[in-house]
Amino acid sequence: MNCRSEVLEMSVEGRQVEEAMLAVLHTVLLHRSTGKFHYKKEGTYSIGTVGTQDVDCDFIDFTYVRVSSEELDRALRKVVGEFKDALRNSGGDGLGQMSLEFYQKKKSRWPFSDECIPWEVWTVKVHVVALATEQERQICREKVGEKLCEKIINIVEVMNRHEYLPKMPTQSEVDNVFDTGLRDVQPYLYKISFQITDALGTSVTTTMRRLIKDTLAL
Amino acid sequence: METDLNSQDRKDLDKFIKFFALKTVQVIVQARLGEKICTRSSSSPTGSDLFNLAIKDIPEVTHEAKKALAGQLPAVGRSMCVEISLKTSEGDSMELEIWCLEMNEKCDKEIKVSYTVYNRLSLLLKSLLAITRVTPAYRLSRKQGHEYVILYRIYFGEVQLNGLGEGFQTVRVGTVGTPVGTITLSCAYRINLAFMSTRTAGEDDGVTYPSVEDSQEVCTTSFSTSPPSQLMVPGKEGGVPLAPNQPAHGAQADQERLATHTPADMAHCAATPSSSEDTETVSNSSEGRASPHDVLETIFVRKVGAFVNKPINQVTLTSLDIPFAMFAPKNLELEDTDPMVNPPDSPEPASPLHGSLHSEGSSGGSSGNAHDDFVMIDFKPAFSKDDILPMDLGTFYREFQNPPQLSSLSIDIGAQSMAEDLDSLPEKLAVHEKNVREFDAFVETLQ
């Protein structure tokens, strides 16, 4: 099974990074979260209810919808905050990306650890621009809002292709497919990572690979 | 089109489609109420939350939707449509969007009704939640209030897109295949927000028109900010889109026509209720990109912040990077007459000291002249309302900008007291010299 990969790119001002990223990640997770499963004795299950709420952005003329789960929101804000800080501290051109990967766990026999098999990866690339005047910032507010509207439409288009989704698991398998750790909702198993691109335009991991290669060549 | 569906599956499918249609209407209408929506997640299934999504049911909306459906379900050639329109305080209205729930003949006979179709319909509702915040009408609806309100109308049958004007755009929310056909949910939205005159005698098809203002000027100009004096008094409707008395609501399609307006009358249509910033307009302008917000390019002037001069014509001022440039005199060549640069001549000063005092005072004192020199524009302070009251913020500021000088700072009194002080100085010194011993004793007590 091939992993589905979607890439979104945006140019934003520094203070818009968090909100733009959260808007995209929350929209994806809205579509990739269900209510909590409650398994019954006969092997059937019932599903809890997912609430939603509107979030107005402060630095972008945009409103997005997220799942009503404070735990999920906190988790996303934490990692997006780390990304924003890393981007700011990198001192480079302000290029970075976050990846939201949905995966399934495949149990392996001892001594091997469980395998994580991704089935969908969303990559959001941001390019941070610096603006000089208030007028430019105002224009940027609107433009980024419009761009985000396009991204939401793109995301919805992908979601409604109804491509591969993991099979609904039995009770014993549910933790291999869903993140059952949240109290109120149940997203598919996911992990979020980020990369900062250095000034040379290469990612940090690529640089490491090159270093090792060079070392071996000596 | 008949399938091998068993009766239970058929019943379930009909139920899902019916409730999906009702929930779709709720999501769309609630997204245009002008408020942020928030519902709670519940880990325990409540049974009443269809599609496992917490979507409240506004009774009036459900009632209207059921009335429009009249016991039928969306089918081929029979679509359920939700029309979103804008109505100004003057009574003019304009269709903004048509949301269509359609069914086509393409069947997916292999699909499982109670599981796959249900989950996909749930996903489609989530997509609808996201997309309803993304079309241009959302931002308009968030700003509805005194100048305009957003209305909805549900109808069943053939989709009518004529009211959206030329060049409307479409966004597809999603599709779900079922054994009886493919459900498609989409939105067609207007991009030309100009009011047009289409009222002629021949177009009276016997349908009652809502009363609107008559204006014969054909106008396709954009919404622009109007000078404060032309803004309307808050209209009758207060931002409540659910107006059961509106003739637009109901199952029949209206033959409503839009009246024309002069630019001044249109000015407030999509403006925010607070119009004190004279360069503020509704945002969402774009610069010709293929996005949902291209639609508003010709209509809305770009939103600018407070104190920023209108960027269109007044290049001379905005090109100078001077803060608060808009308050500077417009005519830069008249800098010579600027009292701050060349203070008005003061009366003959008695002494250099007096002279400096006088010039300091005169710029404040000659309030009448300074007043005329400084007030070059119709000053509209931020957040103040129209000049309805006798004394509003702008008037207050102008009047008290140059208060009369304090008497203690006036030349004569100041000079007089200074002269007296100087004259009495030797006497005071003599007295203090006499009491030197007392002073010394006092100082010693302090140590």
XYZ file of C-alpha atoms in Angstrom, chain B:
447
model
C -31.694 2.539 -11.401
C -33.320 -0.112 -9.283
C -30.795 -1.939 -7.219
C -30.507 -5.090 -5.256
C -30.878 -3.159 -2.067
C -32.772 -4.970 0.560
C -35.590 -3.129 2.187
C -33.676 -2.411 5.368
C -30.778 -0.895 3.479
C -33.185 1.105 1.376
C -34.893 2.418 4.452
C -31.582 3.272 6.049
C -30.353 4.991 2.918
C -33.469 7.114 2.620
C -33.174 8.037 6.273
C -29.510 8.974 5.897
C -30.180 11.111 2.843
C -33.104 12.873 4.489
C -31.207 13.683 7.672
C -28.127 14.581 5.716
C -30.175 17.117 3.780
C -31.557 18.590 7.007
C -28.126 18.777 8.628
C -26.669 20.363 5.509
C -29.194 23.159 5.747
C -28.433 23.651 9.427
C -24.691 23.897 8.826
C -25.099 26.396 5.995
C -27.596 28.631 7.761
C -25.735 28.567 11.057
C -22.540 29.529 9.248
C -24.277 32.664 7.990
C -25.726 33.778 11.307
C -22.777 36.055 11.840
C -21.529 34.373 14.973
C -18.872 31.858 15.814
C -20.286 28.387 16.202
C -19.156 26.075 18.990
C -20.459 22.650 19.903
C -19.072 20.197 22.402
C -17.624 16.811 21.783
C -19.073 13.971 23.746
C -17.255 10.732 24.307
C -20.522 8.924 24.967
C -22.850 8.565 22.031
C -26.017 10.503 22.608
C -28.015 8.836 19.894
C -29.441 12.110 18.672
C -26.252 13.346 17.076
C -26.581 12.018 13.610
C -23.436 11.317 11.657
C -21.583 11.517 15.000
C -21.294 15.255 14.643
C -22.603 17.784 17.138
C -24.693 20.047 14.917
C -27.457 21.910 16.678
C -30.882 21.963 15.137
C -32.481 25.376 14.940
C -36.199 24.537 14.889
C -37.195 27.255 12.412
C -34.566 26.104 9.978
C -35.634 22.490 10.268
C -39.206 23.551 9.749
C -38.338 25.521 6.600
C -36.243 22.671 5.251
C -38.977 20.100 5.837
C -41.487 22.417 4.247
C -39.311 22.777 1.174
C -38.679 19.047 0.900
C -42.379 18.290 1.409
C -41.675 14.673 2.116
C -39.444 14.185 -0.926
C -35.788 13.383 -1.115
C -33.120 14.841 -3.367
C -33.115 12.834 -6.562
C -32.087 13.222 -10.161
C -33.504 16.512 -11.371
C -34.745 17.345 -7.892
C -32.113 19.203 -5.947
C -32.315 20.810 -2.589
C -30.979 24.328 -2.679
C -30.164 26.844 0.009
C -29.962 30.373 -1.288
C -28.000 32.900 0.751
C -28.685 36.530 0.012
C -27.793 39.911 1.374
C -30.415 42.499 2.167
C -29.558 46.101 2.873
C -31.281 48.367 5.332
C -32.876 50.091 2.372
C -34.544 46.886 1.337
C -32.373 45.929 -1.618
C -31.216 42.376 -1.806
C -28.749 40.354 -3.757
C -28.100 36.628 -3.981
C -24.665 35.697 -2.765
C -24.578 31.908 -2.876
C -26.558 28.879 -3.850
C -25.695 25.659 -2.040
C -26.929 22.626 -3.969
C -27.480 19.111 -2.779
C -27.930 17.090 -5.946
C -28.233 13.485 -6.938
C -27.051 12.058 -10.216
C -27.574 8.680 -11.816
C -24.141 7.238 -11.206
C -24.726 4.400 -8.745
C -22.284 2.497 -6.632
C -24.000 -0.777 -6.024
C -21.194 -2.377 -4.079
C -21.048 0.196 -1.390
C -22.282 -0.633 2.091
C -25.057 1.656 3.165
C -25.005 1.447 6.907
C -21.297 1.745 7.162
C -19.501 3.346 4.250
C -22.228 5.669 3.038
C -22.899 6.804 6.590
C -19.242 7.540 7.306
C -18.773 9.328 4.007
C -21.803 11.480 4.616
C -20.317 12.340 7.992
C -17.056 13.295 6.304
C -18.960 15.385 3.798
C -20.624 17.302 6.605
C -17.211 18.044 8.098
C -16.079 19.310 4.712
C -19.176 21.480 4.553
C -18.319 22.951 7.938
C -14.878 23.871 6.625
C -16.013 25.185 3.231
C -18.786 27.386 4.631
C -16.096 29.446 6.361
C -14.127 29.881 3.189
C -16.518 31.387 0.664
C -16.760 35.193 0.458
C -20.220 35.312 2.020
C -18.818 34.122 5.330
C -16.878 37.275 6.029
C -19.831 39.352 4.867
C -22.090 37.482 7.232
C -19.745 38.012 10.172
C -20.030 41.744 9.640
C -23.750 41.965 9.144
C -25.585 44.363 11.349
C -27.214 47.704 10.817
C -26.349 48.187 7.197
C -27.296 44.762 5.931
C -28.355 41.320 6.978
C -27.906 37.906 5.465
C -30.998 35.899 4.606
C -31.586 32.324 3.522
C -34.177 30.598 1.392
C -34.626 26.891 0.830
C -36.196 25.477 -2.274
C -36.483 22.102 -3.895
C -36.415 21.369 -7.567
C -34.315 22.856 -10.292
C -31.260 24.815 -9.362
C -31.614 28.509 -10.201
C -28.299 30.252 -10.658
C -29.537 33.286 -12.605
C -29.554 35.504 -9.590
C -25.836 35.153 -9.039
C -24.889 37.441 -11.852
C -22.302 36.834 -14.496
C -19.238 34.740 -14.019
C -20.173 33.145 -10.718
C -17.754 30.564 -9.402
C -18.359 27.085 -8.095
C -16.701 25.070 -5.396
C -17.445 21.401 -4.925
C -17.646 20.304 -1.336
C -17.718 16.593 -2.071
C -19.545 13.574 -3.386
C -20.770 10.321 -1.907
C -21.699 7.375 -4.073
C -24.718 5.350 -3.035
C -26.561 2.422 -4.562
C -29.271 4.775 -5.857
C -27.073 7.549 -7.184
C -24.212 9.878 -6.320
C -24.868 12.695 -3.900
C -23.029 15.902 -4.758
C -22.771 18.950 -2.563
C -21.535 22.167 -4.118
C -21.718 25.903 -3.819
C -22.076 28.500 -6.564
C -21.165 31.973 -5.361
C -21.444 35.387 -6.847
C -18.359 37.341 -7.847
C -20.002 40.469 -9.126
C -21.416 42.312 -6.159
C -22.822 45.261 -8.107
C -26.485 46.063 -7.829
C -28.194 46.160 -11.189
C -31.467 47.688 -12.315
C -33.770 45.087 -13.781
C -37.039 46.583 -12.767
C -39.296 47.177 -15.716
C -43.069 46.958 -16.061
C -42.875 43.774 -18.083
C -41.193 41.851 -15.368
C -44.116 41.923 -13.039
C -45.090 38.301 -13.275
C -47.845 38.764 -10.839
C -45.555 38.140 -7.953
C -45.445 40.597 -5.146
C -42.155 42.350 -4.854
C -40.836 43.385 -1.519
C -40.899 47.151 -1.165
C -37.588 48.641 -2.045
C -36.378 52.114 -2.718
C -36.743 53.387 -6.230
C -33.701 54.738 -7.916
C -33.352 54.962 -11.627
C -29.648 55.372 -11.952
C -28.011 52.307 -13.392
C -24.880 51.817 -11.521
C -22.267 49.146 -11.460
C -19.735 50.883 -9.378
C -18.145 49.247 -6.490
C -18.896 49.560 -2.877
C -16.846 52.454 -1.702
C -16.646 54.228 1.557
C -19.094 57.037 1.688
C -18.482 60.314 3.451
C -19.957 60.126 6.902
C -22.897 62.361 6.103
C -24.253 59.882 3.581
C -24.320 56.917 5.858
C -27.714 55.645 6.709
C -29.270 55.551 10.077
C -29.258 51.966 11.315
C -31.855 50.039 9.378
C -34.879 48.227 10.592
C -33.366 44.810 10.635
C -30.873 44.050 13.239
C -28.691 41.337 11.914
C -31.086 38.506 12.609
C -31.140 36.503 9.452
C -33.991 34.287 10.499
C -36.854 36.551 9.610
C -39.909 34.417 9.135
C -41.858 37.386 7.866
C -39.607 37.816 4.911
C -41.441 36.952 1.731
C -38.240 35.431 0.448
C -38.556 32.494 2.783
C -40.599 29.626 1.650
C -40.806 26.898 -0.869
C -41.596 29.009 -3.914
C -38.942 30.705 -5.919
C -39.237 34.459 -5.873
C -39.002 36.656 -8.877
C -37.316 39.320 -6.900
C -35.550 42.036 -8.791
C -32.880 44.296 -7.467
C -33.190 48.041 -7.488
C -30.459 50.322 -8.597
C -28.565 52.530 -6.328
C -26.318 55.487 -6.500
C -22.826 54.867 -5.277
C -23.561 56.789 -2.138
C -26.479 54.610 -1.239
C -24.541 51.460 -1.876
C -21.672 52.642 0.153
C -22.766 51.240 3.433
C -23.995 47.924 2.168
C -21.105 45.785 3.093
C -19.393 48.240 5.379
C -18.972 47.532 8.981
C -21.443 49.088 11.333
C -18.761 51.269 12.796
C -17.844 53.628 10.047
C -15.807 56.137 11.879
C -12.601 55.315 10.116
C -13.180 57.032 6.858
C -10.899 54.775 4.914
C -12.175 51.514 6.310
C -14.062 49.158 4.057
C -14.890 45.504 4.081
C -11.808 43.447 3.593
C -11.261 40.462 1.322
C -10.070 42.315 -1.683
C -7.703 40.475 -3.913
C -5.445 41.207 -6.792
C -6.626 38.926 -9.529
C -5.663 35.521 -8.275
C -7.766 32.464 -8.831
C -9.170 32.235 -5.371
C -12.612 32.535 -3.862
C -11.792 36.099 -3.038
C -11.091 37.208 -6.565
C -14.771 37.801 -6.575
C -14.513 40.926 -4.529
C -11.691 42.541 -6.410
C -13.777 45.067 -8.227
C -16.035 45.753 -5.354
C -14.254 46.466 -2.168
C -11.575 48.973 -1.605
C -8.718 47.450 0.237
C -9.041 47.713 3.923
C -6.548 50.160 5.316
C -5.697 50.815 8.881
C -6.591 53.836 10.868
C -4.798 57.019 9.929
C -3.565 55.597 6.686
C -4.364 57.863 3.829
C -6.474 56.594 0.926
C -3.858 55.059 -1.324
C -5.626 55.612 -4.620
C -5.235 59.240 -5.495
C -3.304 60.948 -2.825
C 0.038 59.676 -3.886
C 1.824 62.802 -2.846
C 1.128 62.183 0.769
C 1.299 58.429 0.994
C 4.569 58.323 -0.846
C 6.081 60.242 2.007
C 6.782 57.942 4.828
C 5.551 60.374 7.407
C 3.532 59.043 10.295
C 0.096 60.567 10.492
C 0.699 62.067 7.089
C -2.993 62.445 6.531
C -3.160 65.092 9.166
C -0.489 67.126 7.515
C -1.584 70.031 5.325
C -2.462 68.648 1.930
C -0.697 71.337 -0.001
C 2.962 70.919 0.663
C 3.830 74.078 -1.254
C 2.031 76.053 1.384
C 4.548 75.119 3.988
C 5.337 78.788 4.344
C 1.949 79.372 5.779
C 2.296 76.568 8.266
C 2.143 78.218 11.651
C 4.325 75.499 13.152
C 7.084 76.398 10.729
C 6.542 80.134 10.705
C 4.805 81.179 13.852
C 2.565 84.187 13.483
C 4.165 87.511 14.421
C 3.729 88.284 18.050
C 3.039 91.723 19.467
C 6.199 93.747 20.307
C 7.902 92.002 23.165
C 9.115 94.056 26.117
C 12.232 91.969 26.598
C 13.827 88.963 25.042
C 12.434 86.884 27.875
C 9.014 88.328 27.397
C 9.323 87.729 23.691
C 9.933 84.045 24.083
C 7.050 83.763 26.469
C 4.830 85.597 24.091
C 5.606 83.454 21.072
C 5.012 80.374 23.127
C 1.709 81.694 24.180
C 0.571 83.066 20.892
C 0.535 79.840 19.045
C -1.903 78.644 21.589
C -3.530 81.956 22.200
C -4.556 82.946 18.749
C -6.824 80.036 18.657
C -8.958 81.426 15.938
C -6.127 81.749 13.408
C -4.408 78.534 14.382
C -7.669 76.799 14.189
C -8.145 77.776 10.562
C -4.557 76.973 9.636
C -4.576 73.501 11.128
C -7.956 72.127 10.227
C -7.432 71.068 6.645
C -9.551 67.931 6.574
C -12.776 66.757 7.949
C -11.348 65.032 10.924
C -13.025 61.794 11.794
C -11.569 60.288 14.918
C -11.530 56.534 15.146
C -14.509 54.813 16.699
C -16.661 57.899 16.859
C -20.144 57.784 15.470
C -21.733 60.171 13.019
C -22.187 63.754 13.956
C -25.720 63.168 15.066
C -25.286 64.558 18.536
C -24.489 68.220 18.997
C -21.096 67.490 20.424
C -19.391 64.384 19.111
C -15.821 63.363 19.549
C -14.565 65.082 16.420
C -16.246 68.370 17.233
C -15.067 68.181 20.814
C -11.533 67.566 19.718
C -11.556 70.449 17.258
C -12.993 72.881 19.727
C -10.668 72.032 22.512
C -7.601 71.515 20.394
C -6.550 75.092 20.979
C -7.616 76.031 24.407
C -7.147 79.582 25.629
C -3.871 80.129 27.376
C -3.685 80.081 31.099
C -3.631 83.465 32.730
C -0.569 82.637 34.763
C 1.314 82.118 31.545
C 0.245 85.431 30.064
C 3.006 87.924 29.458
C 1.867 90.856 31.550
C 1.257 88.982 34.738
C 4.367 86.908 34.307
C 6.501 89.887 33.617
C 5.017 91.790 36.471
C 5.662 89.136 39.040
C 9.204 88.661 37.783
C 9.934 92.358 38.066
C 8.548 92.472 41.577
C 10.626 89.519 42.574
C 13.755 91.124 41.284
C 13.075 94.345 43.110
C 12.354 92.716 46.412
C 15.410 90.550 46.300
C 17.873 92.858 48.138
C 15.443 93.365 51.029
C 14.953 89.652 51.424
C 18.654 89.036 51.397
C 19.164 91.599 54.158
C 16.539 89.948 56.330
C 18.058 86.553 55.864
C 21.520 87.797 56.712
C 20.218 89.076 60.035
C 18.832 85.683 60.914
C 21.930 83.761 60.000
C 22.441 82.463 63.522
C 18.932 81.081 63.716
C 19.419 79.296 60.460
C 22.691 77.777 61.637
C 21.102 76.537 64.868
C 18.292 74.990 62.887
C 20.701 73.220 60.617
C 22.560 71.817 63.618
C 19.389 70.333 65.034
C 18.934 68.434 61.828
C 22.321 66.787 62.028
